[in-house]
PDB file of C-alpha atoms in Angstrom:
ATOM      1  CA  UNK A  38      32.324   6.579  -2.764  1.00 55.00           C
ATOM      2  CA  UNK A  39      29.317   7.024  -5.036  1.00 71.00           C
ATOM      3  CA  UNK A  40      27.672  10.394  -4.663  1.00 81.00           C
ATOM      4  CA  UNK A  41      24.088  10.001  -3.319  1.00 83.00           C
ATOM      5  CA  UNK A  42      21.329  11.169  -5.660  1.00 83.00           C
ATOM      6  CA  UNK A  43      19.952  14.624  -5.056  1.00 90.00           C
ATOM      7  CA  UNK A  44      16.367  13.305  -4.974  1.00 95.00           C
ATOM      8  CA  UNK A  45      14.811   9.942  -4.110  1.00 97.00           C
ATOM      9  CA  UNK A  46      11.145   9.279  -4.827  1.00 98.00           C
ATOM     10  CA  UNK A  47       9.259   7.281  -2.191  1.00 98.00           C
ATOM     11  CA  UNK A  48       5.964   5.822  -3.386  1.00 98.00           C
ATOM     12  CA  UNK A  49       3.195   4.113  -1.449  1.00 98.00           C
ATOM     13  CA  UNK A  50       1.389   1.075  -2.925  1.00 98.00           C
ATOM     14  CA  UNK A  51      -2.181   0.660  -1.694  1.00 96.00           C
ATOM     15  CA  UNK A  52      -4.555   3.162  -3.326  1.00 96.00           C
ATOM     16  CA  UNK A  53      -1.555   5.073  -4.644  1.00 97.00           C
ATOM     17  CA  UNK A  54      -0.163   2.826  -7.370  1.00 98.00           C
ATOM     18  CA  UNK A  55      -2.624  -0.029  -6.933  1.00 98.00           C
ATOM     19  CA  UNK A  56      -6.405   0.055  -6.484  1.00 97.00           C
ATOM     20  CA  UNK A  57      -6.560  -1.747  -3.149  1.00 95.00           C
ATOM     21  CA  UNK A  58     -10.214  -0.814  -2.656  1.00 95.00           C
ATOM     22  CA  UNK A  59     -10.954  -2.967  -5.716  1.00 96.00           C
ATOM     23  CA  UNK A  60      -8.915  -5.837  -4.245  1.00 95.00           C
ATOM     24  CA  UNK A  61     -10.909  -5.671  -1.011  1.00 94.00           C
ATOM     25  CA  UNK A  62     -14.187  -5.535  -2.943  1.00 96.00           C
ATOM     26  CA  UNK A  63     -13.173  -8.662  -4.857  1.00 96.00           C
ATOM     27  CA  UNK A  64     -12.289 -10.445  -1.608  1.00 94.00           C
ATOM     28  CA  UNK A  65     -15.650  -9.424  -0.126  1.00 93.00           C
ATOM     29  CA  UNK A  66     -17.433 -10.878  -3.152  1.00 95.00           C
ATOM     30  CA  UNK A  67     -15.353 -14.071  -3.079  1.00 92.00           C
ATOM     31  CA  UNK A  68     -16.038 -14.699   0.600  1.00 90.00           C
ATOM     32  CA  UNK A  69     -19.762 -14.022   0.365  1.00 91.00           C
ATOM     33  CA  UNK A  70     -20.164 -16.141  -2.759  1.00 89.00           C
ATOM     34  CA  UNK A  71     -18.330 -19.126  -1.290  1.00 84.00           C
ATOM     35  CA  UNK A  72     -19.117 -18.877   2.426  1.00 83.00           C
ATOM     36  CA  UNK A  73     -22.143 -16.632   2.832  1.00 86.00           C
ATOM     37  CA  UNK A  74     -22.606 -13.165   4.289  1.00 91.00           C
ATOM     38  CA  UNK A  75     -22.551 -14.206   7.955  1.00 87.00           C
ATOM     39  CA  UNK A  76     -19.346 -16.202   7.672  1.00 84.00           C
ATOM     40  CA  UNK A  77     -17.747 -13.478   5.547  1.00 88.00           C
ATOM     41  CA  UNK A  78     -18.541 -10.899   8.228  1.00 91.00           C
ATOM     42  CA  UNK A  79     -16.613 -12.983  10.770  1.00 89.00           C
ATOM     43  CA  UNK A  80     -13.504 -12.784   8.599  1.00 90.00           C
ATOM     44  CA  UNK A  81     -13.707  -8.983   8.422  1.00 93.00           C
ATOM     45  CA  UNK A  82     -14.237  -8.832  12.186  1.00 93.00           C
ATOM     46  CA  UNK A  83     -11.065 -10.887  12.638  1.00 91.00           C
ATOM     47  CA  UNK A  84      -9.202  -8.589  10.257  1.00 92.00           C
ATOM     48  CA  UNK A  85     -10.215  -5.429  12.117  1.00 92.00           C
ATOM     49  CA  UNK A  86      -9.351  -6.960  15.505  1.00 92.00           C
ATOM     50  CA  UNK A  87      -5.899  -7.872  14.232  1.00 90.00           C
ATOM     51  CA  UNK A  88      -5.420  -4.433  12.689  1.00 89.00           C
ATOM     52  CA  UNK A  89      -6.081  -2.903  16.119  1.00 90.00           C
ATOM     53  CA  UNK A  90      -3.522  -5.179  17.735  1.00 89.00           C
ATOM     54  CA  UNK A  91      -0.772  -4.918  15.113  1.00 86.00           C
ATOM     55  CA  UNK A  92      -1.261  -1.474  13.631  1.00 84.00           C
ATOM     56  CA  UNK A  93      -1.445  -2.732  10.052  1.00 85.00           C
ATOM     57  CA  UNK A  94      -3.724  -4.904   7.915  1.00 87.00           C
ATOM     58  CA  UNK A  95      -2.756  -8.590   8.029  1.00 90.00           C
ATOM     59  CA  UNK A  96      -5.003 -10.497   5.614  1.00 90.00           C
ATOM     60  CA  UNK A  97      -3.282 -13.839   6.091  1.00 89.00           C
ATOM     61  CA  UNK A  98      -3.055 -13.484   9.868  1.00 89.00           C
ATOM     62  CA  UNK A  99      -6.779 -12.746   9.947  1.00 90.00           C
ATOM     63  CA  UNK A 100      -7.333 -15.846   7.851  1.00 88.00           C
ATOM     64  CA  UNK A 101      -5.619 -17.941  10.535  1.00 87.00           C
ATOM     65  CA  UNK A 102      -7.995 -16.574  13.163  1.00 86.00           C
ATOM     66  CA  UNK A 103     -10.944 -17.025  10.857  1.00 84.00           C
ATOM     67  CA  UNK A 104      -9.858 -20.613  10.237  1.00 80.00           C
ATOM     68  CA  UNK A 105      -9.846 -21.416  13.944  1.00 80.00           C
ATOM     69  CA  UNK A 106     -13.320 -19.930  14.391  1.00 76.00           C
ATOM     70  CA  UNK A 107     -14.825 -21.546  11.303  1.00 72.00           C
ATOM     71  CA  UNK A 108     -13.267 -24.940  12.108  1.00 71.00           C
ATOM     72  CA  UNK A 109     -15.123 -24.869  15.414  1.00 72.00           C
ATOM     73  CA  UNK A 110     -18.267 -24.268  13.379  1.00 68.00           C
ATOM     74  CA  UNK A 111     -17.567 -27.314  11.193  1.00 63.00           C
ATOM     75  CA  UNK A 112     -16.094 -25.731   8.060  1.00 60.00           C
ATOM     76  CA  UNK A 113     -13.544 -27.977   6.344  1.00 58.00           C
ATOM     77  CA  UNK A 114      -9.920 -26.904   5.963  1.00 57.00           C
ATOM     78  CA  UNK A 115     -10.071 -27.654   2.231  1.00 67.00           C
ATOM     79  CA  UNK A 116     -12.608 -24.852   1.729  1.00 68.00           C
ATOM     80  CA  UNK A 117     -10.530 -22.456   3.799  1.00 71.00           C
ATOM     81  CA  UNK A 118      -7.477 -23.204   1.659  1.00 74.00           C
ATOM     82  CA  UNK A 119      -9.360 -21.733  -1.292  1.00 77.00           C
ATOM     83  CA  UNK A 120      -9.290 -18.344   0.437  1.00 80.00           C
ATOM     84  CA  UNK A 121      -5.516 -18.396   0.890  1.00 82.00           C
ATOM     85  CA  UNK A 122      -5.142 -19.352  -2.767  1.00 86.00           C
ATOM     86  CA  UNK A 123      -7.367 -16.443  -3.769  1.00 89.00           C
ATOM     87  CA  UNK A 124      -5.162 -14.017  -1.840  1.00 89.00           C
ATOM     88  CA  UNK A 125      -1.754 -15.399  -2.818  1.00 89.00           C
ATOM     89  CA  UNK A 126      -2.601 -15.825  -6.511  1.00 92.00           C
ATOM     90  CA  UNK A 127      -4.646 -12.655  -6.934  1.00 95.00           C
ATOM     91  CA  UNK A 128      -3.885 -10.839 -10.253  1.00 96.00           C
ATOM     92  CA  UNK A 129      -2.546  -7.654  -8.685  1.00 97.00           C
ATOM     93  CA  UNK A 130      -1.041  -6.464 -11.975  1.00 97.00           C
ATOM     94  CA  UNK A 131      -4.602  -6.007 -13.230  1.00 97.00           C
ATOM     95  CA  UNK A 132      -5.341  -3.632 -10.347  1.00 97.00           C
ATOM     96  CA  UNK A 133      -2.621  -1.074 -11.032  1.00 98.00           C
ATOM     97  CA  UNK A 134      -4.142   2.328 -11.625  1.00 97.00           C
ATOM     98  CA  UNK A 135      -3.994   3.597 -15.215  1.00 97.00           C
ATOM     99  CA  UNK A 136      -0.730   5.431 -15.699  1.00 97.00           C
ATOM    100  CA  UNK A 137       0.961   3.963 -12.589  1.00 98.00           C
ATOM    101  CA  UNK A 138       3.877   2.406 -14.459  1.00 98.00           C
ATOM    102  CA  UNK A 139       4.207   5.478 -16.699  1.00 97.00           C
ATOM    103  CA  UNK A 140       4.422   7.639 -13.570  1.00 97.00           C
ATOM    104  CA  UNK A 141       7.252   5.485 -12.191  1.00 97.00           C
ATOM    105  CA  UNK A 142       9.049   5.666 -15.526  1.00 96.00           C
ATOM    106  CA  UNK A 143       8.707   9.458 -15.514  1.00 96.00           C
ATOM    107  CA  UNK A 144      10.053   9.750 -11.967  1.00 96.00           C
ATOM    108  CA  UNK A 145      13.073   7.589 -12.786  1.00 94.00           C
ATOM    109  CA  UNK A 146      14.268  10.323 -15.138  1.00 92.00           C
ATOM    110  CA  UNK A 147      14.742  12.527 -12.050  1.00 92.00           C
ATOM    111  CA  UNK A 148      15.988  10.042  -9.447  1.00 94.00           C
ATOM    112  CA  UNK A 149      15.653   6.544  -7.979  1.00 96.00           C
ATOM    113  CA  UNK A 150      12.142   5.290  -7.191  1.00 98.00           C
ATOM    114  CA  UNK A 151      11.555   3.352  -3.956  1.00 98.00           C
ATOM    115  CA  UNK A 152       8.405   1.556  -2.846  1.00 98.00           C
ATOM    116  CA  UNK A 153       7.663   2.596   0.749  1.00 98.00           C
ATOM    117  CA  UNK A 154       4.702   0.685   2.149  1.00 97.00           C
ATOM    118  CA  UNK A 155       3.101  -0.492   5.375  1.00 94.00           C
ATOM    119  CA  UNK A 156       2.205  -4.141   5.840  1.00 90.00           C
ATOM    120  CA  UNK A 157       3.207  -7.632   6.860  1.00 89.00           C
ATOM    121  CA  UNK A 158       6.316  -9.462   5.647  1.00 90.00           C
ATOM    122  CA  UNK A 159       4.518 -12.095   3.519  1.00 90.00           C
ATOM    123  CA  UNK A 160       1.413 -10.811   1.765  1.00 92.00           C
ATOM    124  CA  UNK A 161       2.520  -7.222   1.119  1.00 94.00           C
ATOM    125  CA  UNK A 162       5.783  -8.232  -0.634  1.00 95.00           C
ATOM    126  CA  UNK A 163       3.776 -10.778  -2.646  1.00 94.00           C
ATOM    127  CA  UNK A 164       1.440  -7.978  -3.735  1.00 96.00           C
ATOM    128  CA  UNK A 165       4.363  -5.786  -4.771  1.00 97.00           C
ATOM    129  CA  UNK A 166       5.965  -8.634  -6.732  1.00 97.00           C
ATOM    130  CA  UNK A 167       2.832  -9.883  -8.509  1.00 96.00           C
ATOM    131  CA  UNK A 168       1.745  -6.373  -9.430  1.00 97.00           C
ATOM    132  CA  UNK A 169       5.032  -5.757 -11.246  1.00 97.00           C
ATOM    133  CA  UNK A 170       6.014  -2.917  -8.910  1.00 98.00           C
ATOM    134  CA  UNK A 171       9.024  -4.812  -7.552  1.00 98.00           C
ATOM    135  CA  UNK A 172      10.599  -5.008 -10.997  1.00 97.00           C
ATOM    136  CA  UNK A 173       9.462  -1.490 -11.913  1.00 97.00           C
ATOM    137  CA  UNK A 174      11.561  -0.125  -9.034  1.00 98.00           C
ATOM    138  CA  UNK A 175      14.467  -2.563  -9.545  1.00 96.00           C
ATOM    139  CA  UNK A 176      13.737  -4.220  -6.201  1.00 97.00           C
ATOM    140  CA  UNK A 177      13.965  -1.031  -4.171  1.00 98.00           C
ATOM    141  CA  UNK A 178      11.186  -1.984  -1.767  1.00 98.00           C
ATOM    142  CA  UNK A 179      10.776  -1.042   1.897  1.00 98.00           C
ATOM    143  CA  UNK A 180       7.867  -2.400   3.951  1.00 97.00           C
ATOM    144  CA  UNK A 181       7.392  -1.433   7.597  1.00 95.00           C
ATOM    145  CA  UNK A 182       4.683  -1.624  10.221  1.00 92.00           C
ATOM    146  CA  UNK A 183       4.583   2.195  10.453  1.00 93.00           C
ATOM    147  CA  UNK A 184       6.678   3.675   7.670  1.00 95.00           C
ATOM    148  CA  UNK A 185       6.357   7.242   8.988  1.00 95.00           C
ATOM    149  CA  UNK A 186       8.269   6.111  12.102  1.00 95.00           C
ATOM    150  CA  UNK A 187      11.138   4.607  10.086  1.00 96.00           C
ATOM    151  CA  UNK A 188      12.573   7.648   8.337  1.00 97.00           C
ATOM    152  CA  UNK A 189      16.076   7.127   9.726  1.00 97.00           C
ATOM    153  CA  UNK A 190      16.067   3.612   8.289  1.00 97.00           C
ATOM    154  CA  UNK A 191      14.747   4.922   4.979  1.00 98.00           C
ATOM    155  CA  UNK A 192      17.492   7.542   4.787  1.00 97.00           C
ATOM    156  CA  UNK A 193      20.133   4.957   5.663  1.00 96.00           C
ATOM    157  CA  UNK A 194      18.915   2.565   2.963  1.00 96.00           C
ATOM    158  CA  UNK A 195      18.498   5.264   0.318  1.00 97.00           C
ATOM    159  CA  UNK A 196      20.487   8.405   1.197  1.00 96.00           C
ATOM    160  CA  UNK A 197      19.640  11.566  -0.713  1.00 95.00           C
ATOM    161  CA  UNK A 198      19.678  15.313  -0.343  1.00 93.00           C
ATOM    162  CA  UNK A 199      15.909  15.521  -0.787  1.00 95.00           C
ATOM    163  CA  UNK A 200      12.937  13.191  -0.843  1.00 97.00           C
ATOM    164  CA  UNK A 201       9.549  13.192  -2.512  1.00 97.00           C
ATOM    165  CA  UNK A 202       6.823  11.106  -0.810  1.00 98.00           C
ATOM    166  CA  UNK A 203       3.759  10.128  -2.833  1.00 98.00           C
ATOM    167  CA  UNK A 204       0.818   8.750  -0.823  1.00 97.00           C
ATOM    168  CA  UNK A 205      -2.980   8.654  -0.598  1.00 96.00           C
ATOM    169  CA  UNK A 206      -2.985   9.441   3.144  1.00 95.00           C
ATOM    170  CA  UNK A 207      -2.485  13.010   4.348  1.00 95.00           C
ATOM    171  CA  UNK A 208      -1.832  11.629   7.841  1.00 94.00           C
ATOM    172  CA  UNK A 209       1.278   9.835   6.622  1.00 96.00           C
ATOM    173  CA  UNK A 210       2.467  12.790   4.571  1.00 97.00           C
ATOM    174  CA  UNK A 211       1.992  15.190   7.485  1.00 96.00           C
ATOM    175  CA  UNK A 212       3.883  12.937   9.904  1.00 96.00           C
ATOM    176  CA  UNK A 213       6.821  12.639   7.518  1.00 97.00           C
ATOM    177  CA  UNK A 214       6.827  16.371   6.807  1.00 97.00           C
ATOM    178  CA  UNK A 215       6.975  17.075  10.539  1.00 96.00           C
ATOM    179  CA  UNK A 216      10.262  15.148  10.733  1.00 96.00           C
ATOM    180  CA  UNK A 217      11.974  16.030   7.452  1.00 97.00           C
ATOM    181  CA  UNK A 218      10.575  19.529   6.930  1.00 96.00           C
ATOM    182  CA  UNK A 219      11.750  21.236   3.762  1.00 93.00           C
ATOM    183  CA  UNK A 220      13.872  18.229   2.929  1.00 95.00           C
ATOM    184  CA  UNK A 221      10.646  16.494   1.890  1.00 96.00           C
ATOM    185  CA  UNK A 222       8.155  17.337  -0.852  1.00 96.00           C
ATOM    186  CA  UNK A 223       4.793  15.684  -0.217  1.00 97.00           C
ATOM    187  CA  UNK A 224       2.465  14.589  -3.015  1.00 97.00           C
ATOM    188  CA  UNK A 225      -1.125  13.716  -2.083  1.00 97.00           C
ATOM    189  CA  UNK A 226      -2.941  11.436  -4.536  1.00 97.00           C
ATOM    190  CA  UNK A 227      -6.729  11.724  -4.201  1.00 95.00           C
ATOM    191  CA  UNK A 228      -7.497   8.075  -4.879  1.00 94.00           C
ATOM    192  CA  UNK A 229      -9.216   5.518  -2.669  1.00 88.00           C
ATOM    193  CA  UNK A 230     -11.518   5.862   0.321  1.00 86.00           C
ATOM    194  CA  UNK A 231      -8.942   7.397   2.685  1.00 84.00           C
ATOM    195  CA  UNK A 232      -8.108  10.199   0.253  1.00 83.00           C
ATOM    196  CA  UNK A 233     -11.782  10.985  -0.284  1.00 85.00           C
ATOM    197  CA  UNK A 234     -12.678  11.095   3.426  1.00 86.00           C
ATOM    198  CA  UNK A 235     -13.460  14.792   3.954  1.00 87.00           C
ATOM    199  CA  UNK A 236     -13.083  14.566   7.734  1.00 86.00           C
ATOM    200  CA  UNK A 237      -9.661  12.917   7.495  1.00 82.00           C
ATOM    201  CA  UNK A 238      -8.480  15.464   4.942  1.00 87.00           C
ATOM    202  CA  UNK A 239      -9.629  18.399   7.072  1.00 88.00           C
ATOM    203  CA  UNK A 240      -7.539  17.198  10.024  1.00 89.00           C
ATOM    204  CA  UNK A 241      -4.209  17.861   8.288  1.00 92.00           C
ATOM    205  CA  UNK A 242      -2.486  20.629   6.383  1.00 91.00           C
ATOM    206  CA  UNK A 243      -2.515  20.301   2.582  1.00 94.00           C
ATOM    207  CA  UNK A 244       0.357  18.505   0.891  1.00 96.00           C
ATOM    208  CA  UNK A 245       2.894  20.420  -1.170  1.00 95.00           C
ATOM    209  CA  UNK A 246       1.346  18.960  -4.321  1.00 95.00           C
ATOM    210  CA  UNK A 247      -2.131  17.453  -4.774  1.00 95.00           C
ATOM    211  CA  UNK A 248      -3.078  15.347  -7.797  1.00 96.00           C
ATOM    212  CA  UNK A 249      -6.318  13.582  -8.657  1.00 95.00           C
ATOM    213  CA  UNK A 250      -4.747  10.385 -10.013  1.00 96.00           C
ATOM    214  CA  UNK A 251      -1.307   8.794 -10.065  1.00 97.00           C
ATOM    215  CA  UNK A 252      -1.021   9.187 -13.830  1.00 96.00           C
ATOM    216  CA  UNK A 253      -1.014  12.969 -13.379  1.00 96.00           C
ATOM    217  CA  UNK A 254       2.568  12.776 -12.093  1.00 95.00           C
ATOM    218  CA  UNK A 255       3.852  12.764 -15.658  1.00 94.00           C
ATOM    219  CA  UNK A 256       2.854  16.442 -15.819  1.00 92.00           C
ATOM    220  CA  UNK A 257       5.298  17.392 -13.041  1.00 90.00           C
ATOM    221  CA  UNK A 258       9.027  17.917 -13.432  1.00 85.00           C
ATOM    222  CA  UNK A 259      11.276  17.482 -10.439  1.00 79.00           C
ATOM    223  CA  UNK A 260      14.948  18.463  -9.960  1.00 64.00           C
ATOM    224  CA  UNK A 261      17.146  15.933 -11.731  1.00 56.00           C
ATOM    225  CA  UNK A 262      19.669  13.753  -9.944  1.00 47.00           C
TER     226      UNK A 262
END
């Protein structure tokens, strides 16, 4: 049997490797430009309602709800199809943070890199593929509804003596640390609106390592495999 690596690096996507706040801002602008502020607001209402029900952001599922509502208001399906095209064909590779791919390359010198993300089973994988992150991690991609609740599955898919989790949410890092303890090194990346929310940060203990941007990872050496 092949000996498991000593360390596996688990890396979040949204606002960790990829500027998802910028993606959302572009979608806001697209909706308002093509459908107006009032109609755009109804889409975001549908998205938040679905997030409450499912526990994750489902852009395409919200679009289905939005479609039903807007169709009752007389909007044509052909216009709505433009929104799905915007989402599916979005240039995610252009939204990678500077240094994101260099950081993954640096980590690979010390152990396997694995994308560990929350999301749906259609749009989130599409984002990972079109951004180039799927290929950058050789297809080692895990996407769950609540990744912090799936650590047994993570360990089964990618066994290792130790793990490093890199994320923009202290809540996620704290939940994983509570389960894995010293087996896990947490890295908090202060990017995106969640990472800059002072109230959210104050609610949790600091991560083992805090960096200001994902590109800063190249300055850290980790135990080799």
